[in-house]
CSV table of C-alpha atoms in Angstrom, one decimal:
chain,number,residue,atom,x,y,z
A,1,MET,CA,71.6,133.4,99.8
A,2,ALA,CA,70.5,131.0,97.6
A,3,ASN,CA,71.9,130.7,93.8
A,4,HIS,CA,72.0,127.4,91.1
A,5,THR,CA,74.6,125.6,89.2
A,6,ASP,CA,72.8,124.0,86.0
A,7,LYS,CA,71.9,120.6,88.7
A,8,ILE,CA,72.1,122.2,92.3
A,9,SER,CA,70.3,124.5,94.4
A,10,ILE,CA,72.8,125.9,96.7
A,11,GLU,CA,72.1,128.5,100.3
A,12,THR,CA,75.5,129.9,101.4
A,13,ALA,CA,76.0,130.0,105.5
A,14,ALA,CA,75.0,133.4,107.2
A,15,SER,CA,78.3,132.9,109.1
A,16,THR,CA,81.0,130.9,109.3
A,17,LYS,CA,82.7,129.0,111.7
A,18,ILE,CA,86.2,128.8,110.9
A,19,ASN,CA,87.1,131.3,113.9
A,20,THR,CA,86.4,129.2,116.2
A,21,VAL,CA,88.6,126.2,114.9
A,22,ASP,CA,92.0,125.4,115.5
A,23,PHE,CA,93.1,123.9,113.6
A,24,SER,CA,96.7,122.4,115.6
A,25,ASN,CA,94.5,120.8,117.2
A,26,LEU,CA,91.7,118.7,116.0
A,27,ASP,CA,90.3,115.9,116.9
A,28,PHE,CA,89.8,113.9,114.4
A,29,GLY,CA,86.6,113.9,113.2
A,30,ARG,CA,84.4,116.1,115.5
A,31,VAL,CA,84.3,119.6,113.4
A,32,PHE,CA,82.6,120.2,110.6
A,33,THR,CA,82.2,123.1,108.0
A,34,ASP,CA,79.6,125.2,106.9
A,35,HIS,CA,78.1,123.5,104.6
A,36,MET,CA,76.7,119.8,103.2
A,37,PHE,CA,75.1,118.4,100.7
A,38,VAL,CA,71.8,116.9,100.5
A,39,CYS,CA,69.6,114.9,98.1
A,40,ASP,CA,66.9,112.7,98.2
A,41,TYR,CA,65.6,110.0,96.7
A,42,ASN,CA,61.6,109.5,95.6
A,43,ASP,CA,59.3,108.0,93.4
A,44,GLY,CA,61.7,106.1,91.9
A,45,LYS,CA,64.4,108.8,90.8
A,46,TRP,CA,67.6,111.0,92.6
A,47,GLU,CA,66.0,114.1,92.5
A,48,ASN,CA,65.8,118.0,93.9
A,49,PRO,CA,70.3,117.8,94.9
A,50,LYS,CA,71.3,121.0,96.5
A,51,ILE,CA,74.1,122.3,99.0
A,52,MET,CA,72.9,124.0,102.6
A,53,PRO,CA,74.1,125.3,105.6
A,54,TYR,CA,75.6,122.8,108.3
A,55,GLN,CA,72.9,121.9,110.2
A,56,ALA,CA,70.3,118.7,112.3
A,57,MET,CA,68.1,116.7,110.4
A,58,THR,CA,64.3,115.4,111.5
A,59,PHE,CA,63.8,112.4,110.4
A,60,GLU,CA,60.6,110.2,111.3
A,61,PRO,CA,61.5,107.6,114.4
A,62,SER,CA,60.0,104.9,111.7
A,63,ALA,CA,62.6,106.3,109.1
A,64,ARG,CA,64.0,102.7,107.9
A,65,VAL,CA,68.1,102.9,108.4
A,66,PHE,CA,67.2,102.9,112.1
A,67,HIS,CA,65.5,99.2,112.3
A,68,TYR,CA,67.5,97.8,108.9
A,69,GLY,CA,70.9,98.8,108.8
A,70,GLN,CA,70.6,100.3,104.7
A,71,ALA,CA,72.9,103.0,105.4
A,72,VAL,CA,76.5,103.3,103.5
A,73,PHE,CA,79.9,105.5,103.3
A,74,GLU,CA,82.8,106.5,101.8
A,75,GLY,CA,86.5,108.4,102.8
A,76,MET,CA,87.7,110.7,100.5
A,77,LYS,CA,90.1,113.5,101.5
A,78,ALA,CA,90.2,116.6,99.3
A,79,TYR,CA,94.6,118.6,99.5
A,80,LYS,CA,95.2,121.9,99.2
A,81,ASP,CA,99.2,122.7,97.1
A,82,ASP,CA,100.8,125.7,98.3
A,83,ASP,CA,99.4,127.5,95.4
A,84,GLY,CA,96.0,127.6,96.6
A,85,LYS,CA,95.0,124.8,93.7
A,86,VAL,CA,92.7,122.0,95.6
A,87,PHE,CA,92.9,118.3,95.0
A,88,LEU,CA,91.2,115.1,95.0
A,89,PHE,CA,92.8,111.1,94.9
A,90,ARG,CA,91.1,108.8,92.5
A,91,PRO,CA,87.7,109.9,93.9
A,92,LYS,CA,86.2,107.9,90.7
A,93,GLN,CA,87.2,105.1,92.5
A,94,ASN,CA,85.6,106.7,96.0
A,95,PHE,CA,81.9,106.9,92.9
A,96,ASP,CA,81.9,103.1,92.4
A,97,ARG,CA,82.5,101.9,95.7
A,98,ILE,CA,79.8,103.4,97.4
A,99,ASN,CA,77.3,102.9,94.8
A,100,LYS,CA,78.4,99.2,95.0
A,101,SER,CA,78.2,99.1,98.1
A,102,SER,CA,74.7,100.2,97.7
A,103,GLY,CA,74.1,97.7,95.4
A,104,ARG,CA,74.7,94.9,98.0
A,105,LEU,CA,72.2,96.5,100.5
A,106,ALA,CA,69.6,97.1,97.1
A,107,MET,CA,69.6,100.5,98.0
A,108,PRO,CA,70.2,102.2,94.7
A,109,ALA,CA,72.8,104.2,92.9
A,110,PHE,CA,74.0,107.7,92.5
A,111,PRO,CA,74.2,109.3,90.1
A,112,GLU,CA,77.8,110.6,88.7
A,113,ASP,CA,76.7,113.8,87.7
A,114,TYR,CA,75.7,115.0,91.3
A,115,PHE,CA,78.2,113.3,92.6
A,116,PHE,CA,80.6,114.7,91.5
A,117,GLU,CA,78.8,118.4,91.1
A,118,GLY,CA,78.0,118.4,94.4
A,119,LEU,CA,81.4,117.3,95.6
A,120,GLU,CA,82.9,120.1,94.1
A,121,ALA,CA,80.2,123.1,95.1
A,122,LEU,CA,80.7,122.4,98.2
A,123,LEU,CA,84.2,122.3,98.3
A,124,LYS,CA,84.8,125.6,96.2
A,125,LEU,CA,81.9,126.6,99.0
A,126,ASP,CA,84.2,125.3,102.2
A,127,ASN,CA,87.6,126.1,100.2
A,128,ASP,CA,88.9,127.9,103.2
A,129,TRP,CA,88.6,124.6,105.6
A,130,ILE,CA,90.9,123.0,103.5
A,131,LYS,CA,94.1,123.8,104.5
A,132,PRO,CA,97.5,123.7,102.7
A,133,GLY,CA,100.5,121.2,103.7
A,134,VAL,CA,101.5,118.0,104.1
A,135,GLY,CA,99.7,116.1,106.5
A,136,ASN,CA,96.5,118.8,106.6
A,137,SER,CA,92.9,118.0,104.7
A,138,LEU,CA,89.6,117.6,104.5
A,139,TYR,CA,87.9,114.6,105.4
A,140,LEU,CA,84.9,114.1,102.7
A,141,ARG,CA,82.4,111.4,104.4
A,142,PRO,CA,79.7,110.6,101.5
A,143,PHE,CA,77.1,108.4,102.8
A,144,VAL,CA,73.7,107.1,101.8
A,145,ILE,CA,70.7,106.5,104.2
A,146,ALA,CA,66.7,104.9,104.3
A,147,THR,CA,64.7,107.2,105.2
A,148,GLU,CA,61.8,105.7,104.0
A,149,PRO,CA,59.3,105.9,107.5
A,150,ALA,CA,57.9,102.4,107.4
A,151,ILE,CA,58.9,99.2,109.8
A,152,SER,CA,58.3,96.1,107.4
A,153,ALA,CA,61.5,94.7,106.2
A,154,SER,CA,62.3,95.3,102.8
A,155,PRO,CA,63.8,97.5,100.8
A,156,ALA,CA,63.1,100.9,101.6
A,157,ASN,CA,61.5,102.9,98.9
A,158,MET,CA,63.2,106.8,99.8
A,159,TYR,CA,67.0,107.6,100.5
A,160,ARG,CA,68.9,110.8,101.6
A,161,PHE,CA,72.4,111.2,99.8
A,162,MET,CA,74.5,112.9,101.8
A,163,ILE,CA,78.5,115.3,101.8
A,164,ILE,CA,79.8,115.9,104.7
A,165,CYS,CA,83.4,117.7,105.0
A,166,SER,CA,85.2,117.5,108.2
A,167,PRO,CA,89.7,119.5,108.2
A,168,ALA,CA,92.2,116.7,109.3
A,169,LYS,CA,95.5,116.3,110.1
A,170,SER,CA,97.5,113.3,111.6
A,171,TYR,CA,94.9,110.2,112.4
A,172,TYR,CA,97.0,108.2,114.0
A,173,ASN,CA,100.3,109.9,115.6
A,174,SER,CA,102.1,106.8,116.6
A,175,ALA,CA,102.6,103.2,115.7
A,176,VAL,CA,99.8,100.8,117.0
A,177,ARG,CA,99.9,97.6,118.6
A,178,VAL,CA,97.1,95.2,117.1
A,179,LEU,CA,95.7,91.5,118.9
A,180,ILE,CA,95.1,89.0,115.7
A,181,ALA,CA,91.6,87.7,116.0
A,182,ASP,CA,90.8,84.0,116.8
A,183,HIS,CA,87.5,84.0,117.8
A,184,TYR,CA,85.7,87.4,116.6
A,185,SER,CA,84.8,87.6,113.0
A,186,ARG,CA,84.1,91.3,110.7
A,187,SER,CA,83.3,89.7,107.9
A,188,ALA,CA,82.0,86.4,106.1
A,189,ASN,CA,81.9,84.6,102.8
A,190,GLY,CA,79.2,85.3,100.7
A,191,GLY,CA,78.6,88.7,103.3
A,192,VAL,CA,78.5,92.0,103.0
A,193,GLY,CA,82.3,92.5,104.2
A,194,ALA,CA,83.4,94.1,100.6
A,195,ALA,CA,80.6,96.8,101.1
A,196,LYS,CA,81.6,99.8,103.5
A,197,ALA,CA,78.0,98.8,105.3
A,198,ALA,CA,77.8,101.1,108.8
A,199,GLY,CA,76.4,97.3,110.4
A,200,ASN,CA,80.1,96.3,109.7
A,201,TYR,CA,81.8,99.5,111.3
A,202,ALA,CA,79.4,99.0,114.8
A,203,ALA,CA,80.1,94.8,114.5
A,204,GLN,CA,83.6,95.9,114.8
A,205,PHE,CA,83.6,98.5,118.5
A,206,TYR,CA,83.0,95.7,120.9
A,207,PRO,CA,86.3,92.8,119.8
A,208,THR,CA,88.1,95.7,119.3
A,209,SER,CA,87.0,97.0,123.3
A,210,LEU,CA,87.8,93.7,124.9
A,211,ALA,CA,91.6,95.0,123.2
A,212,GLN,CA,91.6,98.5,124.2
A,213,LYS,CA,91.8,96.8,127.9
A,214,LYS,CA,94.2,94.0,126.6
A,215,GLY,CA,96.4,97.4,125.7
A,216,PHE,CA,96.1,96.9,122.0
A,217,GLN,CA,94.8,99.8,120.4
A,218,GLN,CA,93.0,97.3,117.3
A,219,VAL,CA,92.9,94.1,116.3
A,220,VAL,CA,94.1,92.2,113.1
A,221,TRP,CA,91.0,91.0,111.8
A,222,THR,CA,91.2,86.7,110.4
A,223,ASP,CA,88.3,84.9,107.7
A,224,ALA,CA,85.5,83.4,109.1
A,225,SER,CA,85.7,80.3,108.5
A,226,THR,CA,88.6,79.0,110.1
A,227,HIS,CA,91.0,82.3,111.7
A,228,THR,CA,93.9,81.3,110.2
A,229,PHE,CA,94.1,84.0,107.4
A,230,LEU,CA,95.1,87.1,107.8
A,231,GLU,CA,92.7,89.7,105.9
A,232,GLU,CA,92.1,93.2,107.5
A,233,ALA,CA,93.5,95.7,110.7
A,234,GLY,CA,91.2,97.5,111.9
A,235,THR,CA,89.0,100.0,109.5
A,236,MET,CA,92.3,98.8,107.1
A,237,ASN,CA,93.8,97.0,104.7
A,238,VAL,CA,96.7,95.3,106.1
A,239,PHE,CA,100.0,95.2,104.4
A,240,PHE,CA,103.5,93.0,105.4
A,241,ARG,CA,106.3,92.8,104.8
A,242,VAL,CA,108.9,89.9,104.9
A,243,ASN,CA,112.8,90.1,103.9
A,244,ASP,CA,111.8,93.5,101.3
A,245,THR,CA,109.3,90.9,99.8
A,246,LEU,CA,105.8,92.9,100.8
A,247,ILE,CA,102.3,90.6,100.6
A,248,THR,CA,99.2,91.7,101.3
A,249,ALA,CA,95.4,89.8,101.1
A,250,PRO,CA,93.9,89.8,97.7
A,251,THR,CA,90.2,90.9,97.9
A,252,SER,CA,87.3,89.0,98.0
A,253,ASP,CA,83.2,89.5,99.1
A,254,ARG,CA,85.2,90.0,103.1
A,255,ILE,CA,87.8,92.3,102.3
A,256,LEU,CA,87.4,96.5,101.2
A,257,ASP,CA,88.7,96.9,98.1
A,258,GLY,CA,90.5,99.8,99.4
A,259,VAL,CA,92.3,102.9,97.7
A,260,THR,CA,95.1,103.6,99.7
A,261,ARG,CA,95.5,99.6,99.2
A,262,LYS,CA,95.4,99.4,95.3
A,263,SER,CA,97.6,102.7,95.4
A,264,ILE,CA,100.6,101.2,97.5
A,265,ILE,CA,99.8,97.8,95.7
A,266,GLN,CA,100.8,100.0,92.4
A,267,LEU,CA,103.7,102.2,94.0
A,268,ALA,CA,105.6,99.0,95.3
A,269,GLU,CA,105.3,97.8,91.4
A,270,ASP,CA,106.9,101.5,90.3
A,271,LEU,CA,109.7,101.2,93.0
A,272,GLY,CA,110.2,97.7,92.2
A,273,ILE,CA,109.3,96.5,95.3
A,274,THR,CA,108.2,92.5,94.1
A,275,CYS,CA,103.6,92.5,96.6
A,276,ASP,CA,102.9,89.4,96.6
A,277,VAL,CA,98.7,89.5,96.7
A,278,ARG,CA,97.6,86.4,98.6
A,279,GLN,CA,96.5,84.3,100.7
A,280,VAL,CA,98.4,85.1,103.8
A,281,THR,CA,98.1,83.0,107.3
A,282,VAL,CA,98.4,83.5,111.3
A,283,GLU,CA,101.0,81.1,111.2
A,284,GLU,CA,103.5,82.5,109.1
A,285,ILE,CA,103.6,86.0,109.6
A,286,LYS,CA,104.6,84.3,113.6
A,287,ASN,CA,107.8,82.9,111.7
A,288,ALA,CA,108.5,85.4,110.6
A,289,ALA,CA,108.7,87.4,113.4
A,290,LYS,CA,110.5,84.2,115.1
A,291,ASP,CA,113.1,84.0,112.9
A,292,GLY,CA,113.3,87.6,112.2
A,293,SER,CA,112.4,88.6,108.6
A,294,LEU,CA,109.5,90.0,109.3
A,295,LYS,CA,110.1,93.4,109.3
A,296,GLU,CA,107.3,95.5,109.0
A,297,ILE,CA,103.5,95.9,109.2
A,298,PHE,CA,101.4,98.7,108.6
A,299,GLY,CA,97.6,99.0,107.9
A,300,ALA,CA,96.3,101.5,104.6
A,301,GLY,CA,93.4,103.6,104.3
A,302,THR,CA,92.5,107.3,103.8
A,303,ALA,CA,91.8,108.6,106.6
A,304,ALA,CA,95.5,107.0,108.1
A,305,VAL,CA,97.2,107.0,104.7
A,306,ILE,CA,99.7,104.3,106.6
A,307,SER,CA,99.7,103.6,109.9
A,308,PRO,CA,102.8,101.5,111.3
A,309,ILE,CA,102.1,98.8,113.6
A,310,SER,CA,104.7,98.4,116.3
A,311,ALA,CA,103.0,95.0,118.0
A,312,PHE,CA,101.5,92.7,117.8
A,313,GLU,CA,99.4,89.5,120.4
A,314,HIS,CA,97.7,86.3,118.8
A,315,GLN,CA,97.1,83.2,122.0
A,316,ASP,CA,98.7,84.9,124.5
A,317,GLU,CA,101.7,85.3,122.5
A,318,LEU,CA,103.2,88.6,121.6
A,319,PHE,CA,105.7,89.7,118.9
A,320,GLU,CA,107.4,93.1,118.9
A,321,ILE,CA,108.5,94.5,115.3
A,322,SER,CA,111.8,96.1,115.8
A,323,GLY,CA,112.3,98.5,112.3
A,324,VAL,CA,109.3,100.3,112.8
A,325,GLY,CA,109.6,104.1,112.4
A,326,ALA,CA,113.4,103.5,110.6
A,327,GLU,CA,114.4,105.7,107.7
A,328,ASP,CA,114.6,102.5,104.9
A,329,SER,CA,111.0,101.1,106.1
A,330,TYR,CA,108.5,100.8,103.1
A,331,ALA,CA,105.7,102.6,105.9
A,332,LYS,CA,107.5,105.5,105.0
A,333,LEU,CA,108.3,104.9,102.1
A,334,PHE,CA,105.3,104.5,101.0
A,335,LYS,CA,103.3,107.3,102.8
A,336,GLN,CA,105.2,110.0,101.7
A,337,THR,CA,105.3,109.2,98.2
A,338,LEU,CA,101.3,108.9,97.8
A,339,LEU,CA,101.5,112.1,100.8
A,340,ASN,CA,104.0,113.5,97.8
A,341,ILE,CA,100.9,112.8,94.7
A,342,GLN,CA,98.2,114.0,97.0
A,343,HIS,CA,99.7,117.1,97.7
A,344,ASN,CA,100.8,118.1,94.2
A,345,LEU,CA,104.7,117.6,95.3
A,346,SER,CA,105.9,115.4,92.6
A,347,ASP,CA,104.6,113.3,89.2
A,348,ASP,CA,100.9,111.9,88.9
A,349,LYS,CA,101.5,109.2,86.3
A,350,HIS,CA,98.9,107.5,86.6
A,351,GLY,CA,96.5,110.7,86.8
A,352,TRP,CA,95.3,109.9,90.0
A,353,ARG,CA,94.5,113.8,91.1
A,354,HIS,CA,91.6,115.3,90.8
A,355,GLU,CA,91.9,118.4,90.0
A,356,VAL,CA,89.2,121.1,91.9
A,357,LYS,CA,87.8,124.2,89.0
């Protein structure tokens, strides 16, 4: 059945897959809802935004995304409270960032009205897939790819913007062990590290697989020039607690400006916790681990929210972190505070919740 909002055409699925899904046993990012949002860029403009049943798509083998990697994405979540109200968390940040990422890859900006109207129409249509309860969410993946069938090495003239949705529970169920990089790099000065470019993640897979063979789940990335400054943890921003001070690296053209990261920095201020945004060296954290002042390390990102780190290794030196899981840990405090805001269980004094009406 087809109908229209002011700008967006909607074709609903003939039937739903929801009854085949075990929501208590979800494998992250493998189950998708009944519908998706699609909009194409042709002749210098975005046109024909539509919602349609989730389905396979056909592209020419010469589509530029396959050859030159013009692809960017975002990670967002929708939450449902016990009254059935649906909320997004700081969605304007994600909208601004996907356009910043697109600009860095010479891709056109997406219109704000299409983004929010398409997203909200999609969430209303697939509302039943958003389960209430802390820890439950609907993960949203907006992304843009170059679709023009041409293999000359230049920016494309045709693109597709899409949003697909996947029900999610907690991403990491336990603390992770990490390896601090001393050879491979995630990004470099002047590069695309601050963009959510698809290729950034592909480039992480090989060094991460080497770390996993050694018994670690993730890599903590260091600066490409000297490998002395700590920057990100896997696909997340990273925080260090030394005594009662929180430390995280400043954003740059190497480090993603994470929405969860900036929310934690603000929450730390709200809670009276000192948060130093500055460069932090590998040696500083190793020394803090040796003298007992290193209390916690945790990653922060949309999928995991907060991911505690229980141990790290650097150049064959292994350090266990004793404070993981403690009731007074900052990781637990920030995660619970964020989840309470996201699920409409506490005040939202910064206006971060965006209700889907």
